[in-house]
Amino acid sequence: MCGISGIFNIDNTPISVELLQKMANSIRHRGPDDEGFLLVNTINGGIEHRYGNDTISELKSKTNYLLTESDFKPNLGFGYRRLSILDLSSNGHQPMTNIDGSLWIEYNGEIYNYIEIKEELLLKGYKFRSNTDTEVILNAYEEWGFDCLKKFNGMWAFAIWDNKKKLLFCARDRFGVKPFYYYFDNKKFVFASEIKAILQDKTIKREINEPLIFDYFILNLIDHTNETFFKNIYNLPPSHFLILDSTGIKINKYYELSYNDEYEDFDENKLIIYSNKLKEILFDAVKLRFRADVPVGSCLSGGLDSSTIVCLGKELLKKTNTNNKDKLQHTFSAVYNDEKISEKKFVDIVIKKTGVNGHFVYPNSDILLNEIEDFIYHQEEPFLSTSMYAQWNVMRLAKQNKVTVLLDGQGSDEIFGGYEWHLPIYYAELFKKNKLKRLYIELNKISKLRNKSILKTSLDTFSKVIKPALPINLRLLNKAEAQIFNKDFINKYCDRINIFKKSDTNLQKRLFEEETKYNLQQLLRYEDRNSMAFSIEARVPFVDYRVVEFVMSIPITYKIYNGWSKYILRKAMEGILPPEIQWRKDKMGFVTPEKEWIKKLNIISTSNIDSTIFIANREIFKKRQYNKIDSLFWKFNNFSLWTKKFNLE
């Protein structure tokens, strides 16, 4: 797990090594253990490996210092920061080359099945000088070319310079766990793990990407497109690779997730088959993610997803027959004194069941006030609520306890149908497919489980059915967000409502959209920035492509059944999860006392909103404050602080 950055001037003008150093320095938090640089003249094939201030001592004598003056004129450069996870020796130093020096890589991520791929490559005659997954990627690319990506099970964002073919090969994992950002003006290609590294290039203008303002405030969408809030800075989409040579950029998709949206009546025998298979795949996904040469722990909220990861981890450790206390699983949880939002009682149940070493943190508004600018700086783009601040505190807690790798439960809701809004979508689907008997049973069961009237649930369902037929203006009419913008701005971008329209009467399709395009992308961004801010590697077993593919092949009737969401997961974890967690009715997620926190933030926010949302002068926002203490106020505050922090025009 690391930070990557680089510059490729395809017009052959020399790059600035000073800029390359600044880029790497700006993401030092992603890799404090080591750094390295690669300089290439792509015209004559000349290559120099350089060291920086944080390069491990034993390597400094073997190369030149990055800023050493020379006649060498590179037009391509890599700047790399290392967080050591596998093969902690100097053999894991990057940028790394293959045996004959024709390929060079800088890489952020983990290929969890690297041992199996390495064995396959050894049989083909490849040689290895390290025990890293990085070298496996290099040799896999040499053997299979771009198709090597189909071999990998993991998370990755990397850049490979192919000195024979004179091309830069960049790729991102199937679901976008690891980030890859870039700027390209047909002459200069600048890329990095984080946007702040790209912004070290002062020739790149800092401008707000106006359409995303609409998406953020009106559609409640972020991380849903290859564009970012910074105009002309893009992210490489998940499941895509990029090839750059002297002719320019080519972007290709290498993976497509499929889903089964055929209706199937519930069958107990099939449930057993599906449950057993799911348990088998999930167990292996967790097992692979325990591969590390540093301590591994888990985030634990007390919900179904994180508890599943912790309990499967316990089963895994039991199978290794270890009684060593140093090998105990460590868990990290954010809790509160307010029982209405605290999940500590559920966390305690899991800790008692598994015997893990539990650690707790109590986030509060005073700490948030003191570090909100740092929090925003690390997130890099506006976010929708304070909920991810709880995760920020969990990552810091892990760092304080010297745990470098954390497993987390992100990605489960998006494939199992775990969000509250998934239920009326499923009911609307039953209505449209004329499965009225099943619809009645589900409405009756959910009303008893949730203590809601059938009428209320039916109205939610009906709204999903009629929503697509409503004109855009009617859909905007009751939105408080729409009232804060000038009419011309709304009219200019209102068609984006249809561009990013989600499925409201086909739940499997909606889950596919949330997994590949919407919800998961923002959660993974939060996860990556929060963890890497504290030099923590976060791993997400539910985003293992085998888990995702299998779960998306299971008919929806096994995901929501008799009022229970995530039914198939609950059944698969029979005997592994404590019953109080397995059949837990409520769902909190990363809950924070947001209203109370926003009231505190109001102290610093009122002036910020008027003085920093200068976009009002560009006739986007109406020239008035929004003072109501709610989530929209948070958006305003977050947006205004973000514009100040990044000096945006």
JSON list of C-alpha atoms in Angstrom, two decimals, residues 225-347:
[
{"chain": "A", "resi": 225, "resn": "THR", "atom": "CA", "xyz": [-18.36, 10.11, -12.77]},
{"chain": "A", "resi": 226, "resn": "ASN", "atom": "CA", "xyz": [-14.78, 10.16, -14.05]},
{"chain": "A", "resi": 227, "resn": "GLU", "atom": "CA", "xyz": [-14.80, 13.93, -13.49]},
{"chain": "A", "resi": 228, "resn": "THR", "atom": "CA", "xyz": [-13.76, 15.43, -10.16]},
{"chain": "A", "resi": 229, "resn": "PHE", "atom": "CA", "xyz": [-14.68, 18.71, -8.44]},
{"chain": "A", "resi": 230, "resn": "PHE", "atom": "CA", "xyz": [-11.45, 20.06, -9.93]},
{"chain": "A", "resi": 231, "resn": "LYS", "atom": "CA", "xyz": [-11.96, 21.05, -13.53]},
{"chain": "A", "resi": 232, "resn": "ASN", "atom": "CA", "xyz": [-9.78, 19.04, -15.96]},
{"chain": "A", "resi": 233, "resn": "ILE", "atom": "CA", "xyz": [-8.63, 16.57, -13.31]},
{"chain": "A", "resi": 234, "resn": "TYR", "atom": "CA", "xyz": [-10.11, 13.12, -13.82]},
{"chain": "A", "resi": 235, "resn": "ASN", "atom": "CA", "xyz": [-10.11, 9.74, -12.17]},
{"chain": "A", "resi": 236, "resn": "LEU", "atom": "CA", "xyz": [-9.42, 6.59, -14.14]},
{"chain": "A", "resi": 237, "resn": "PRO", "atom": "CA", "xyz": [-12.72, 4.68, -13.82]},
{"chain": "A", "resi": 238, "resn": "PRO", "atom": "CA", "xyz": [-12.78, 1.32, -12.03]},
{"chain": "A", "resi": 239, "resn": "SER", "atom": "CA", "xyz": [-12.33, -1.70, -14.35]},
{"chain": "A", "resi": 240, "resn": "HIS", "atom": "CA", "xyz": [-10.36, 0.42, -16.83]},
{"chain": "A", "resi": 241, "resn": "PHE", "atom": "CA", "xyz": [-6.77, 0.69, -17.98]},
{"chain": "A", "resi": 242, "resn": "LEU", "atom": "CA", "xyz": [-5.04, 3.54, -19.73]},
{"chain": "A", "resi": 243, "resn": "ILE", "atom": "CA", "xyz": [-2.31, 3.43, -22.36]},
{"chain": "A", "resi": 244, "resn": "LEU", "atom": "CA", "xyz": [-0.25, 6.53, -23.05]},
{"chain": "A", "resi": 245, "resn": "ASP", "atom": "CA", "xyz": [2.38, 6.90, -25.73]},
{"chain": "A", "resi": 246, "resn": "SER", "atom": "CA", "xyz": [3.57, 9.59, -28.10]},
{"chain": "A", "resi": 247, "resn": "THR", "atom": "CA", "xyz": [0.22, 9.50, -29.94]},
{"chain": "A", "resi": 248, "resn": "GLY", "atom": "CA", "xyz": [-1.89, 10.24, -26.84]},
{"chain": "A", "resi": 249, "resn": "ILE", "atom": "CA", "xyz": [-4.27, 8.41, -24.48]},
{"chain": "A", "resi": 250, "resn": "LYS", "atom": "CA", "xyz": [-6.38, 5.31, -25.02]},
{"chain": "A", "resi": 251, "resn": "ILE", "atom": "CA", "xyz": [-8.71, 4.17, -22.21]},
{"chain": "A", "resi": 252, "resn": "ASN", "atom": "CA", "xyz": [-10.18, 0.65, -22.29]},
{"chain": "A", "resi": 253, "resn": "LYS", "atom": "CA", "xyz": [-12.57, -1.29, -20.06]},
{"chain": "A", "resi": 254, "resn": "TYR", "atom": "CA", "xyz": [-11.29, -4.74, -19.13]},
{"chain": "A", "resi": 255, "resn": "TYR", "atom": "CA", "xyz": [-14.07, -5.99, -16.81]},
{"chain": "A", "resi": 256, "resn": "GLU", "atom": "CA", "xyz": [-17.87, -5.94, -16.81]},
{"chain": "A", "resi": 257, "resn": "LEU", "atom": "CA", "xyz": [-19.99, -7.07, -13.88]},
{"chain": "A", "resi": 258, "resn": "SER", "atom": "CA", "xyz": [-23.21, -8.88, -14.76]},
{"chain": "A", "resi": 259, "resn": "TYR", "atom": "CA", "xyz": [-26.31, -9.35, -12.61]},
{"chain": "A", "resi": 260, "resn": "ASN", "atom": "CA", "xyz": [-29.37, -11.60, -12.49]},
{"chain": "A", "resi": 261, "resn": "ASP", "atom": "CA", "xyz": [-32.65, -9.70, -12.38]},
{"chain": "A", "resi": 262, "resn": "GLU", "atom": "CA", "xyz": [-34.90, -12.62, -13.29]},
{"chain": "A", "resi": 263, "resn": "TYR", "atom": "CA", "xyz": [-37.58, -13.21, -10.67]},
{"chain": "A", "resi": 264, "resn": "GLU", "atom": "CA", "xyz": [-37.42, -16.57, -8.91]},
{"chain": "A", "resi": 265, "resn": "ASP", "atom": "CA", "xyz": [-39.74, -17.92, -6.23]},
{"chain": "A", "resi": 266, "resn": "PHE", "atom": "CA", "xyz": [-38.00, -18.51, -2.92]},
{"chain": "A", "resi": 267, "resn": "ASP", "atom": "CA", "xyz": [-36.80, -22.12, -2.47]},
{"chain": "A", "resi": 268, "resn": "GLU", "atom": "CA", "xyz": [-35.42, -23.40, 0.86]},
{"chain": "A", "resi": 269, "resn": "ASN", "atom": "CA", "xyz": [-33.19, -25.99, -0.84]},
{"chain": "A", "resi": 270, "resn": "LYS", "atom": "CA", "xyz": [-31.62, -23.36, -3.08]},
{"chain": "A", "resi": 271, "resn": "LEU", "atom": "CA", "xyz": [-31.19, -21.12, -0.04]},
{"chain": "A", "resi": 272, "resn": "ILE", "atom": "CA", "xyz": [-29.00, -23.79, 1.58]},
{"chain": "A", "resi": 273, "resn": "ILE", "atom": "CA", "xyz": [-26.89, -24.15, -1.57]},
{"chain": "A", "resi": 274, "resn": "TYR", "atom": "CA", "xyz": [-26.50, -20.39, -1.98]},
{"chain": "A", "resi": 275, "resn": "SER", "atom": "CA", "xyz": [-25.70, -19.90, 1.72]},
{"chain": "A", "resi": 276, "resn": "ASN", "atom": "CA", "xyz": [-23.01, -22.56, 1.82]},
{"chain": "A", "resi": 277, "resn": "LYS", "atom": "CA", "xyz": [-21.36, -21.24, -1.32]},
{"chain": "A", "resi": 278, "resn": "LEU", "atom": "CA", "xyz": [-21.46, -17.66, -0.02]},
{"chain": "A", "resi": 279, "resn": "LYS", "atom": "CA", "xyz": [-19.88, -18.72, 3.29]},
{"chain": "A", "resi": 280, "resn": "GLU", "atom": "CA", "xyz": [-17.11, -20.54, 1.41]},
{"chain": "A", "resi": 281, "resn": "ILE", "atom": "CA", "xyz": [-16.25, -17.58, -0.82]},
{"chain": "A", "resi": 282, "resn": "LEU", "atom": "CA", "xyz": [-16.47, -15.02, 1.99]},
{"chain": "A", "resi": 283, "resn": "PHE", "atom": "CA", "xyz": [-14.22, -17.10, 4.21]},
{"chain": "A", "resi": 284, "resn": "ASP", "atom": "CA", "xyz": [-11.60, -17.29, 1.47]},
{"chain": "A", "resi": 285, "resn": "ALA", "atom": "CA", "xyz": [-11.90, -13.54, 0.79]},
{"chain": "A", "resi": 286, "resn": "VAL", "atom": "CA", "xyz": [-11.13, -12.81, 4.44]},
{"chain": "A", "resi": 287, "resn": "LYS", "atom": "CA", "xyz": [-8.35, -15.42, 4.49]},
{"chain": "A", "resi": 288, "resn": "LEU", "atom": "CA", "xyz": [-6.61, -13.82, 1.51]},
{"chain": "A", "resi": 289, "resn": "ARG", "atom": "CA", "xyz": [-6.84, -10.40, 3.14]},
{"chain": "A", "resi": 290, "resn": "PHE", "atom": "CA", "xyz": [-5.05, -11.65, 6.23]},
{"chain": "A", "resi": 291, "resn": "ARG", "atom": "CA", "xyz": [-1.90, -12.05, 4.12]},
{"chain": "A", "resi": 292, "resn": "ALA", "atom": "CA", "xyz": [0.57, -9.48, 5.42]},
{"chain": "A", "resi": 293, "resn": "ASP", "atom": "CA", "xyz": [3.94, -9.15, 7.11]},
{"chain": "A", "resi": 294, "resn": "VAL", "atom": "CA", "xyz": [2.56, -6.57, 9.55]},
{"chain": "A", "resi": 295, "resn": "PRO", "atom": "CA", "xyz": [-0.25, -6.63, 12.18]},
{"chain": "A", "resi": 296, "resn": "VAL", "atom": "CA", "xyz": [-3.80, -6.99, 10.78]},
{"chain": "A", "resi": 297, "resn": "GLY", "atom": "CA", "xyz": [-6.93, -5.78, 12.59]},
{"chain": "A", "resi": 298, "resn": "SER", "atom": "CA", "xyz": [-10.57, -4.98, 11.79]},
{"chain": "A", "resi": 299, "resn": "CYS", "atom": "CA", "xyz": [-12.98, -2.10, 11.98]},
{"chain": "A", "resi": 300, "resn": "LEU", "atom": "CA", "xyz": [-15.98, -3.09, 14.10]},
{"chain": "A", "resi": 301, "resn": "SER", "atom": "CA", "xyz": [-19.17, -1.06, 14.17]},
{"chain": "A", "resi": 302, "resn": "GLY", "atom": "CA", "xyz": [-21.40, -3.78, 15.66]},
{"chain": "A", "resi": 303, "resn": "GLY", "atom": "CA", "xyz": [-23.41, -4.05, 12.45]},
{"chain": "A", "resi": 304, "resn": "LEU", "atom": "CA", "xyz": [-23.91, -7.16, 10.36]},
{"chain": "A", "resi": 305, "resn": "ASP", "atom": "CA", "xyz": [-21.09, -6.47, 7.88]},
{"chain": "A", "resi": 306, "resn": "SER", "atom": "CA", "xyz": [-18.12, -5.61, 10.09]},
{"chain": "A", "resi": 307, "resn": "SER", "atom": "CA", "xyz": [-19.19, -8.26, 12.61]},
{"chain": "A", "resi": 308, "resn": "THR", "atom": "CA", "xyz": [-19.18, -10.84, 9.82]},
{"chain": "A", "resi": 309, "resn": "ILE", "atom": "CA", "xyz": [-15.58, -9.92, 8.95]},
{"chain": "A", "resi": 310, "resn": "VAL", "atom": "CA", "xyz": [-14.45, -10.10, 12.60]},
{"chain": "A", "resi": 311, "resn": "CYS", "atom": "CA", "xyz": [-16.21, -13.41, 13.27]},
{"chain": "A", "resi": 312, "resn": "LEU", "atom": "CA", "xyz": [-14.85, -14.98, 10.07]},
{"chain": "A", "resi": 313, "resn": "GLY", "atom": "CA", "xyz": [-11.41, -13.75, 11.13]},
{"chain": "A", "resi": 314, "resn": "LYS", "atom": "CA", "xyz": [-11.87, -15.54, 14.43]},
{"chain": "A", "resi": 315, "resn": "GLU", "atom": "CA", "xyz": [-12.80, -18.75, 12.61]},
{"chain": "A", "resi": 316, "resn": "LEU", "atom": "CA", "xyz": [-9.70, -18.36, 10.44]},
{"chain": "A", "resi": 317, "resn": "LEU", "atom": "CA", "xyz": [-7.40, -17.92, 13.43]},
{"chain": "A", "resi": 318, "resn": "LYS", "atom": "CA", "xyz": [-8.98, -20.97, 15.10]},
{"chain": "A", "resi": 319, "resn": "LYS", "atom": "CA", "xyz": [-8.08, -23.06, 12.07]},
{"chain": "A", "resi": 320, "resn": "THR", "atom": "CA", "xyz": [-4.44, -21.97, 12.35]},
{"chain": "A", "resi": 321, "resn": "ASN", "atom": "CA", "xyz": [-4.47, -23.32, 15.95]},
{"chain": "A", "resi": 322, "resn": "THR", "atom": "CA", "xyz": [-2.75, -20.22, 17.33]},
{"chain": "A", "resi": 323, "resn": "ASN", "atom": "CA", "xyz": [-2.95, -19.49, 21.06]},
{"chain": "A", "resi": 324, "resn": "ASN", "atom": "CA", "xyz": [-0.41, -16.69, 20.89]},
{"chain": "A", "resi": 325, "resn": "LYS", "atom": "CA", "xyz": [-1.87, -13.54, 22.45]},
{"chain": "A", "resi": 326, "resn": "ASP", "atom": "CA", "xyz": [0.18, -11.44, 20.04]},
{"chain": "A", "resi": 327, "resn": "LYS", "atom": "CA", "xyz": [-1.83, -13.04, 17.23]},
{"chain": "A", "resi": 328, "resn": "LEU", "atom": "CA", "xyz": [-5.16, -11.94, 18.72]},
{"chain": "A", "resi": 329, "resn": "GLN", "atom": "CA", "xyz": [-7.31, -9.96, 16.34]},
{"chain": "A", "resi": 330, "resn": "HIS", "atom": "CA", "xyz": [-7.54, -6.27, 17.27]},
{"chain": "A", "resi": 331, "resn": "THR", "atom": "CA", "xyz": [-10.76, -4.40, 16.56]},
{"chain": "A", "resi": 332, "resn": "PHE", "atom": "CA", "xyz": [-11.38, -0.65, 16.45]},
{"chain": "A", "resi": 333, "resn": "SER", "atom": "CA", "xyz": [-14.73, 1.02, 17.06]},
{"chain": "A", "resi": 334, "resn": "ALA", "atom": "CA", "xyz": [-16.21, 4.52, 17.26]},
{"chain": "A", "resi": 335, "resn": "VAL", "atom": "CA", "xyz": [-18.83, 4.79, 20.00]},
{"chain": "A", "resi": 336, "resn": "TYR", "atom": "CA", "xyz": [-20.71, 7.53, 21.84]},
{"chain": "A", "resi": 337, "resn": "ASN", "atom": "CA", "xyz": [-22.19, 8.19, 25.25]},
{"chain": "A", "resi": 338, "resn": "ASP", "atom": "CA", "xyz": [-25.62, 8.70, 23.65]},
{"chain": "A", "resi": 339, "resn": "GLU", "atom": "CA", "xyz": [-27.24, 5.25, 23.46]},
{"chain": "A", "resi": 340, "resn": "LYS", "atom": "CA", "xyz": [-29.53, 6.38, 20.63]},
{"chain": "A", "resi": 341, "resn": "ILE", "atom": "CA", "xyz": [-26.60, 6.50, 18.23]},
{"chain": "A", "resi": 342, "resn": "SER", "atom": "CA", "xyz": [-23.99, 4.35, 19.95]},
{"chain": "A", "resi": 343, "resn": "GLU", "atom": "CA", "xyz": [-23.56, 0.72, 18.90]},
{"chain": "A", "resi": 344, "resn": "LYS", "atom": "CA", "xyz": [-21.28, -0.21, 21.78]},
{"chain": "A", "resi": 345, "resn": "LYS", "atom": "CA", "xyz": [-23.65, -2.84, 23.16]},
{"chain": "A", "resi": 346, "resn": "PHE", "atom": "CA", "xyz": [-23.48, -4.69, 19.82]},
{"chain": "A", "resi": 347, "resn": "VAL", "atom": "CA", "xyz": [-19.71, -4.27, 19.60]}
]
